[in-house]
Short mmCIF file of C-alpha atoms in Angstrom, two decimals:
data_model
loop_
_atom_site.label_atom_id
_atom_site.label_comp_id
_atom_site.label_asym_id
_atom_site.label_seq_id
_atom_site.Cartn_x
_atom_site.Cartn_y
_atom_site.Cartn_z
CA MET A 40 -13.75 -10.65 -12.01
CA ASP A 41 -12.24 -8.11 -9.41
CA ASN A 42 -9.76 -9.70 -6.10
CA HIS A 43 -12.59 -9.43 -3.29
CA ALA A 44 -15.25 -11.37 -5.66
CA LYS A 45 -12.72 -13.93 -6.35
CA HIS A 46 -11.48 -14.75 -2.75
CA GLU A 47 -15.13 -14.46 -1.46
CA LYS A 48 -15.94 -17.26 -3.97
CA TYR A 49 -12.74 -19.82 -2.88
CA MET A 50 -13.43 -19.21 0.10
CA LYS A 51 -16.52 -20.44 -0.01
CA ARG A 52 -15.26 -23.29 -1.78
CA CYS A 53 -13.11 -23.73 1.51
CA ILE A 54 -16.40 -23.66 3.71
CA GLU A 55 -17.83 -26.68 1.16
CA LEU A 56 -15.01 -29.00 1.74
CA ALA A 57 -14.46 -28.76 5.54
CA ARG A 58 -18.45 -29.34 6.28
CA LEU A 59 -17.68 -32.87 5.16
CA GLY A 60 -16.04 -33.02 8.30
CA LEU A 61 -18.62 -32.89 10.60
CA GLY A 62 -18.55 -34.73 13.69
CA HIS A 63 -15.10 -36.35 12.49
CA THR A 64 -12.88 -33.33 13.44
CA ALA A 65 -13.34 -32.38 17.01
CA PRO A 66 -11.82 -31.10 19.25
CA ASN A 67 -9.92 -29.73 16.11
CA PRO A 68 -11.97 -27.07 14.20
CA LEU A 69 -13.63 -27.83 10.27
CA VAL A 70 -10.92 -26.95 7.52
CA GLY A 71 -11.22 -26.69 3.82
CA SER A 72 -8.01 -25.95 1.82
CA VAL A 73 -7.94 -24.39 -1.57
CA ILE A 74 -4.95 -23.87 -3.94
CA VAL A 75 -5.53 -21.86 -7.17
CA TYR A 76 -3.19 -21.67 -10.41
CA GLU A 77 -4.60 -18.54 -13.24
CA ASP A 78 -8.40 -18.78 -11.60
CA LYS A 79 -8.47 -22.55 -11.60
CA ILE A 80 -8.29 -24.38 -8.57
CA ILE A 81 -5.10 -27.49 -8.99
CA GLY A 82 -5.49 -28.80 -5.40
CA GLU A 83 -8.23 -29.21 -2.64
CA GLY A 84 -8.48 -30.68 0.53
CA TYR A 85 -10.12 -30.85 4.05
CA HIS A 86 -9.54 -32.02 7.72
CA ARG A 87 -11.21 -35.70 7.39
CA SER A 88 -10.46 -36.56 10.75
CA PHE A 89 -8.91 -36.12 14.43
CA GLY A 90 -5.19 -37.19 14.40
CA GLN A 91 -5.02 -36.92 10.49
CA ALA A 92 -3.42 -34.49 7.62
CA HIS A 93 -4.53 -31.14 8.66
CA ALA A 94 -6.80 -29.15 5.04
CA GLU A 95 -3.55 -27.70 3.61
CA VAL A 96 -1.70 -30.58 3.57
CA ASN A 97 -4.49 -32.40 1.61
CA ALA A 98 -4.97 -30.02 -0.70
CA ILE A 99 -0.91 -29.12 -1.50
CA ASN A 100 -0.69 -33.50 -1.87
CA ASP A 101 -3.85 -33.28 -4.47
CA VAL A 102 -1.79 -30.74 -6.88
CA ARG A 103 -0.40 -32.81 -9.62
CA ASP A 104 2.26 -30.45 -10.51
CA LYS A 105 3.70 -29.25 -7.71
CA ALA A 106 5.92 -26.98 -9.61
CA LEU A 107 2.87 -24.92 -10.03
CA LEU A 108 3.18 -24.21 -6.21
CA LYS A 109 5.52 -21.67 -6.73
CA LYS A 110 2.96 -19.57 -8.58
CA SER A 111 -0.18 -20.64 -6.43
CA THR A 112 -3.04 -18.98 -4.21
CA LEU A 113 -3.63 -20.79 -1.17
CA TYR A 114 -6.45 -20.68 0.57
CA VAL A 115 -8.03 -21.45 3.68
CA ASN A 116 -10.97 -20.95 5.74
CA LEU A 117 -8.95 -21.01 9.39
CA GLU A 118 -5.60 -19.58 10.06
CA PRO A 119 -2.70 -22.41 9.18
CA CYS A 120 -1.25 -23.89 12.46
CA ALA A 121 2.33 -23.22 13.64
CA HIS A 122 2.60 -25.50 16.44
CA THR A 123 3.28 -29.43 16.34
CA GLY A 124 0.64 -31.17 17.31
CA LYS A 125 -0.47 -35.07 16.23
CA THR A 126 0.82 -33.28 12.82
CA PRO A 127 3.15 -31.00 11.67
CA PRO A 128 3.02 -27.27 11.43
CA CYS A 129 1.15 -26.29 8.36
CA THR A 130 2.93 -22.86 7.99
CA ASP A 131 6.60 -24.70 7.46
CA LEU A 132 4.94 -27.53 4.41
CA ILE A 133 3.44 -24.05 3.08
CA ILE A 134 6.65 -21.99 3.14
CA ARG A 135 9.07 -25.07 2.46
CA GLU A 136 6.70 -25.41 -0.93
CA GLY A 137 7.36 -22.15 -1.88
CA ILE A 138 3.69 -20.96 -2.08
CA PRO A 139 3.55 -17.21 -2.23
CA GLU A 140 0.45 -15.91 -1.27
CA VAL A 141 -1.67 -17.55 1.05
CA VAL A 142 -6.24 -16.29 1.47
CA ILE A 143 -7.11 -17.12 5.46
CA GLY A 144 -10.78 -16.59 6.32
CA THR A 145 -10.12 -16.02 9.94
CA SER A 146 -7.77 -16.24 12.63
CA ASP A 147 -7.88 -19.54 14.97
CA PRO A 148 -8.83 -18.41 18.91
CA HIS A 149 -7.07 -21.64 20.17
CA PRO A 150 -3.62 -20.21 22.34
CA LEU A 151 -1.47 -22.64 20.41
CA VAL A 152 -2.41 -20.58 17.31
CA SER A 153 -3.94 -17.56 17.20
CA GLY A 154 -2.14 -15.06 15.27
CA LYS A 155 1.44 -17.22 15.56
CA GLY A 156 0.60 -18.58 12.10
CA ILE A 157 -0.30 -15.25 10.56
CA GLN A 158 3.00 -13.28 12.12
CA CYS A 159 5.30 -16.87 10.94
CA LEU A 160 3.82 -16.69 7.06
CA LYS A 161 4.80 -13.23 7.08
CA ASN A 162 7.95 -13.29 8.22
CA ALA A 163 8.70 -15.80 5.54
CA GLY A 164 7.66 -13.26 3.13
CA VAL A 165 5.21 -14.93 2.09
CA HIS A 166 2.05 -12.23 0.85
CA THR A 167 -1.18 -13.34 3.74
CA ILE A 168 -4.42 -11.96 3.30
CA CYS A 169 -7.18 -12.20 6.23
CA GLU A 170 -10.47 -11.82 7.37
CA VAL A 171 -12.06 -12.97 4.15
CA GLY A 172 -15.29 -14.27 4.84
CA LYS A 173 -14.80 -13.77 8.69
CA LYS A 174 -18.39 -13.98 9.52
CA ASP A 175 -19.60 -17.15 7.49
CA CYS A 176 -15.45 -18.66 8.53
CA ILE A 177 -16.43 -18.09 11.93
CA GLU A 178 -20.54 -19.58 11.65
CA LEU A 179 -18.88 -22.68 10.27
CA ASN A 180 -16.67 -23.20 13.46
CA LYS A 181 -19.08 -21.81 15.84
CA ARG A 182 -18.30 -24.74 18.36
CA PHE A 183 -14.84 -24.14 18.21
CA PHE A 184 -15.10 -20.80 18.49
CA THR A 185 -17.15 -21.09 21.35
CA PHE A 186 -14.93 -23.71 23.27
CA HIS A 187 -12.01 -20.67 23.16
CA THR A 188 -13.62 -18.09 23.92
CA LEU A 189 -16.19 -18.24 25.85
CA LYS A 190 -14.82 -21.33 27.68
CA ARG A 191 -17.89 -23.97 27.22
CA PRO A 192 -19.58 -26.49 25.14
CA TYR A 193 -21.66 -25.23 22.22
CA ILE A 194 -24.74 -25.82 23.09
CA ILE A 195 -28.00 -26.62 21.37
CA LEU A 196 -31.35 -27.08 22.54
CA LYS A 197 -33.68 -29.45 21.08
CA TRP A 198 -37.51 -30.75 21.83
CA ALA A 199 -40.82 -31.49 20.10
CA GLN A 200 -43.81 -29.81 20.71
CA SER A 201 -47.43 -30.48 19.37
CA ALA A 202 -49.07 -28.47 17.65
CA ASP A 203 -51.19 -26.89 20.78
CA GLY A 204 -47.47 -26.20 22.51
CA TYR A 205 -47.89 -29.14 24.29
CA MET A 206 -44.51 -31.58 25.56
CA ASP A 207 -46.13 -34.45 26.48
CA VAL A 208 -49.18 -36.31 28.38
CA ILE A 209 -49.22 -36.35 31.55
CA ARG A 210 -47.55 -39.72 32.44
CA GLN A 211 -47.00 -41.61 36.28
CA PRO A 212 -44.11 -41.35 37.66
CA ASP A 213 -43.24 -44.91 38.10
CA GLU A 214 -44.54 -45.02 34.43
CA THR A 215 -41.69 -46.42 31.91
CA SER A 216 -41.92 -46.33 28.15
CA GLU A 217 -41.17 -45.50 24.43
CA PRO A 218 -41.59 -41.93 23.92
CA ASN A 219 -44.73 -40.06 22.38
CA TRP A 220 -43.61 -39.31 19.37
CA ILE A 221 -45.29 -36.01 17.93
CA SER A 222 -42.51 -35.20 15.16
CA ASN A 223 -42.62 -37.59 11.83
CA GLU A 224 -40.05 -40.14 10.94
CA ILE A 225 -37.44 -37.45 8.49
CA SER A 226 -37.95 -35.22 11.16
CA ARG A 227 -36.69 -38.27 13.74
CA ILE A 228 -33.63 -38.85 11.38
CA LEU A 229 -32.68 -35.59 10.73
CA VAL A 230 -32.10 -35.65 14.76
CA HIS A 231 -29.53 -38.37 14.52
CA LYS A 232 -27.91 -36.77 12.01
CA TRP A 233 -27.81 -34.19 14.30
CA ARG A 234 -26.48 -36.88 17.03
CA ALA A 235 -23.49 -37.71 15.07
CA GLU A 236 -22.07 -33.91 14.41
CA GLU A 237 -22.08 -33.06 18.39
CA GLN A 238 -19.84 -34.43 20.80
CA ALA A 239 -22.64 -34.76 23.27
CA ILE A 240 -26.04 -35.50 24.13
CA MET A 241 -27.82 -34.37 28.05
CA VAL A 242 -31.22 -35.52 29.06
CA GLY A 243 -32.32 -35.34 32.99
CA THR A 244 -33.27 -38.30 35.08
CA ASN A 245 -37.40 -37.80 34.57
CA THR A 246 -36.42 -38.09 30.88
CA ALA A 247 -34.42 -40.85 31.43
CA LEU A 248 -36.78 -43.05 33.57
CA MET A 249 -40.36 -41.45 31.19
CA ASP A 250 -38.67 -42.46 28.15
CA ASN A 251 -35.94 -45.04 28.24
CA PRO A 252 -33.52 -43.48 25.66
CA ARG A 253 -30.96 -44.72 24.16
CA LEU A 254 -29.81 -41.61 23.33
CA ASN A 255 -27.61 -42.95 20.25
CA VAL A 256 -27.21 -42.49 16.18
CA ARG A 257 -28.84 -45.60 15.32
CA GLU A 258 -30.66 -44.51 12.10
CA TRP A 259 -27.77 -42.34 10.74
CA HIS A 260 -24.24 -43.45 10.19
CA GLY A 261 -21.83 -41.56 12.49
CA LYS A 262 -19.92 -41.82 15.92
CA ASN A 263 -22.08 -41.80 18.65
CA PRO A 264 -22.17 -38.62 21.48
CA VAL A 265 -20.97 -38.87 25.11
CA ARG A 266 -23.91 -38.78 26.66
CA VAL A 267 -24.50 -36.81 29.52
CA LEU A 268 -27.17 -37.77 32.29
CA ILE A 269 -28.21 -36.18 35.29
CA ASP A 270 -29.24 -38.07 38.05
CA ARG A 271 -28.84 -36.66 41.51
CA SER A 272 -29.25 -39.27 44.04
CA LEU A 273 -28.48 -42.37 40.87
CA ARG A 274 -32.55 -42.96 40.76
CA ILE A 275 -32.33 -45.01 37.39
CA PRO A 276 -32.07 -48.87 37.10
CA LYS A 277 -29.22 -49.96 35.43
CA SER A 278 -31.46 -52.09 33.21
CA LEU A 279 -32.26 -48.86 31.27
CA HIS A 280 -30.80 -47.99 27.42
CA VAL A 281 -28.69 -44.83 29.08
CA LEU A 282 -26.35 -47.19 31.66
CA ASP A 283 -26.28 -50.36 29.27
CA LYS A 284 -22.02 -49.81 28.64
CA SER A 285 -22.39 -49.50 24.99
CA ILE A 286 -21.50 -46.30 24.68
CA LYS A 287 -19.12 -43.58 26.63
CA THR A 288 -21.88 -42.65 29.66
CA LEU A 289 -21.48 -39.56 32.29
CA ILE A 290 -23.76 -39.80 35.07
CA ILE A 291 -23.47 -36.20 37.00
CA ASN A 292 -24.68 -36.97 40.76
CA GLU A 293 -24.04 -35.77 44.11
CA ILE A 294 -22.77 -39.46 45.46
CA LYS A 295 -19.37 -41.05 44.45
CA ASP A 296 -16.89 -40.28 41.90
CA GLN A 297 -16.21 -43.96 40.00
CA GLN A 298 -16.00 -45.26 36.47
CA ASP A 299 -17.69 -48.85 35.99
CA GLY A 300 -16.39 -49.52 32.21
CA ASN A 301 -18.11 -47.06 29.70
CA ASN A 302 -20.33 -45.35 32.94
CA ILE A 303 -18.37 -43.00 34.48
CA TYR A 304 -19.20 -41.32 37.48
CA ILE A 305 -18.42 -37.72 38.04
CA LYS A 306 -19.48 -36.05 41.74
CA THR A 307 -20.35 -32.25 42.05
CA SER A 308 -22.83 -30.27 44.01
CA PHE A 309 -25.95 -29.81 43.06
CA ASP A 310 -27.17 -26.16 43.93
CA GLN A 311 -27.84 -23.11 42.42
CA ARG A 312 -25.07 -23.76 39.93
CA LEU A 313 -25.58 -27.04 38.97
CA LEU A 314 -25.76 -26.24 35.24
CA PHE A 315 -22.98 -24.34 35.73
CA SER A 316 -20.72 -26.78 36.56
CA VAL A 317 -22.13 -29.60 34.66
CA ILE A 318 -20.97 -27.29 31.75
CA GLU A 319 -17.33 -26.63 33.55
CA ILE A 320 -16.83 -30.37 33.58
CA LEU A 321 -17.52 -31.31 30.01
CA TYR A 322 -15.30 -28.31 29.24
CA LYS A 323 -12.58 -29.77 31.31
CA LEU A 324 -13.53 -33.43 29.47
CA GLU A 325 -12.78 -30.81 25.78
CA ILE A 326 -16.13 -30.99 24.71
CA GLN A 327 -17.16 -28.58 22.36
CA SER A 328 -21.05 -29.18 21.69
CA VAL A 329 -23.57 -30.70 23.56
CA ILE A 330 -26.99 -31.63 22.40
CA ILE A 331 -30.19 -31.01 25.64
CA GLU A 332 -32.88 -33.28 25.19
CA GLY A 333 -33.91 -33.09 28.30
CA GLY A 334 -37.36 -32.58 29.80
CA ARG A 335 -39.13 -29.34 29.97
CA MET A 336 -37.48 -28.46 33.58
CA LEU A 337 -33.47 -29.00 32.14
CA LEU A 338 -34.95 -27.34 29.22
CA ASP A 339 -35.88 -24.42 31.14
CA SER A 340 -33.30 -24.40 34.09
CA PHE A 341 -30.78 -23.53 30.42
CA ILE A 342 -32.99 -21.24 28.77
CA ALA A 343 -33.63 -19.45 32.08
CA LEU A 344 -30.18 -18.58 32.24
CA GLY A 345 -29.32 -17.76 28.88
CA LEU A 346 -27.54 -20.48 28.77
CA TRP A 347 -27.72 -22.00 24.97
CA ASP A 348 -26.52 -20.80 21.97
CA GLU A 349 -29.08 -22.79 19.37
CA ALA A 350 -32.33 -24.28 20.12
CA ARG A 351 -34.40 -26.33 17.30
CA VAL A 352 -37.78 -27.00 17.61
CA PHE A 353 -40.30 -29.51 16.14
CA THR A 354 -43.68 -28.51 16.22
CA GLY A 355 -45.79 -31.87 14.70
CA THR A 356 -49.26 -31.65 13.62
CA LYS A 357 -51.11 -33.39 16.43
CA SER A 358 -52.87 -32.00 19.05
CA PHE A 359 -52.64 -32.82 23.34
CA GLY A 360 -55.26 -31.14 24.46
CA GLN A 361 -53.55 -31.05 27.99
CA GLY A 362 -50.19 -32.36 29.29
CA ILE A 363 -46.33 -30.89 30.10
CA ARG A 364 -46.08 -27.55 28.30
CA ALA A 365 -43.10 -27.44 25.98
CA PRO A 366 -40.47 -24.12 26.76
CA VAL A 367 -41.00 -20.61 25.64
CA ILE A 368 -38.43 -18.51 23.95
CA GLU A 369 -38.95 -15.02 22.98
CA GLY A 370 -36.91 -12.22 21.71
CA CYS A 371 -33.83 -14.18 19.80
CA THR A 372 -33.36 -14.32 15.81
CA LYS A 373 -35.59 -17.95 14.38
CA ILE A 374 -35.51 -19.42 10.90
CA GLN A 375 -38.02 -21.96 10.16
CA THR A 376 -38.18 -24.68 7.93
CA ASN A 377 -40.93 -27.34 6.61
CA ILE A 378 -39.88 -31.29 7.76
CA ILE A 379 -42.56 -32.89 5.31
CA HIS A 380 -46.37 -32.15 7.71
CA ASP A 381 -43.35 -30.84 10.81
CA LEU A 382 -42.80 -27.03 11.35
CA LEU A 383 -38.93 -26.68 11.97
CA THR A 384 -38.13 -23.74 14.27
CA ALA A 385 -34.04 -22.49 14.45
CA TYR A 386 -33.54 -19.85 17.35
CA TYR A 387 -30.86 -18.47 17.51
CA ASN A 388 -29.06 -16.57 20.77
CA ASP A 389 -27.98 -13.40 19.64
CA GLN A 390 -26.28 -12.75 23.11
CA GLN A 391 -23.84 -15.32 22.69
CA ILE A 392 -23.24 -14.58 19.14
CA LEU A 393 -19.23 -14.51 18.19
CA GLN A 394 -17.57 -11.65 16.40
#
């Protein structure tokens, strides 16, 4: 096996390890690291949770015979940090342990790190190889890269539609009920898994009023996302689940700025820039990803502006005949998967692909 193939192999293992931290590390990135001696992994680790040890530290600590570090190669999917944050710089530890070679998947877009970690290693005489499996490493941390390069959260649109293309039947404006389920139970569990992987979830006023959603991860183990509610004139009754104060909830409105327990009211102008303003609010709060689970109007607004990165659409087996038409996305990359009898289509906004 040549060196390039070997480096690619161990970088894939770094990515596998890094994924184990999904839903726990934000606003930090997903990072995995392995240490290799004579083509054998002797230590590995990943960043488990925000504020805890970084992947490189865990990988080094996993090595039983520390004397081997001076003859080994450390692999990591993201540039090691060279600054002190909640933990000391990883570059200092790598240099102190005498690791002679480091292979890096991609540089870090964070301004406190960007290029500094790589330069620090090179200045110390560490043989540093960069951009191994770069595309896959960026894809792994698409939320982190989007946040730091596009200055906004990674935006995922999600909805379910009937076999004949409807999101819902026609309901009366004052009709509050449970959601009209289209997808199957396994698909619904998958949605709760997704919620645990993202930092926020957003709905509009009509969805909150009609469906009375909880927007939590009760069907999966993980952290509840921050709820984001668009409610211009504060029409939503406090008796509904979304305002029960059990989860941090941002209520975007044009009336008041106020905090009431976990309910945080944020005032903004409801003009043609509304969605940009909402996304700016999330960016300032360091929210790196958001799922839009709103109704047709909210979803269409994001699509019309091109303000999205990914869309996940379940198509069920039942037909409605008439009702509220589902949004339509055209002219972009899509991947389809079957979830029992549901069809899951993932769309990717090619205009937003990170290089």
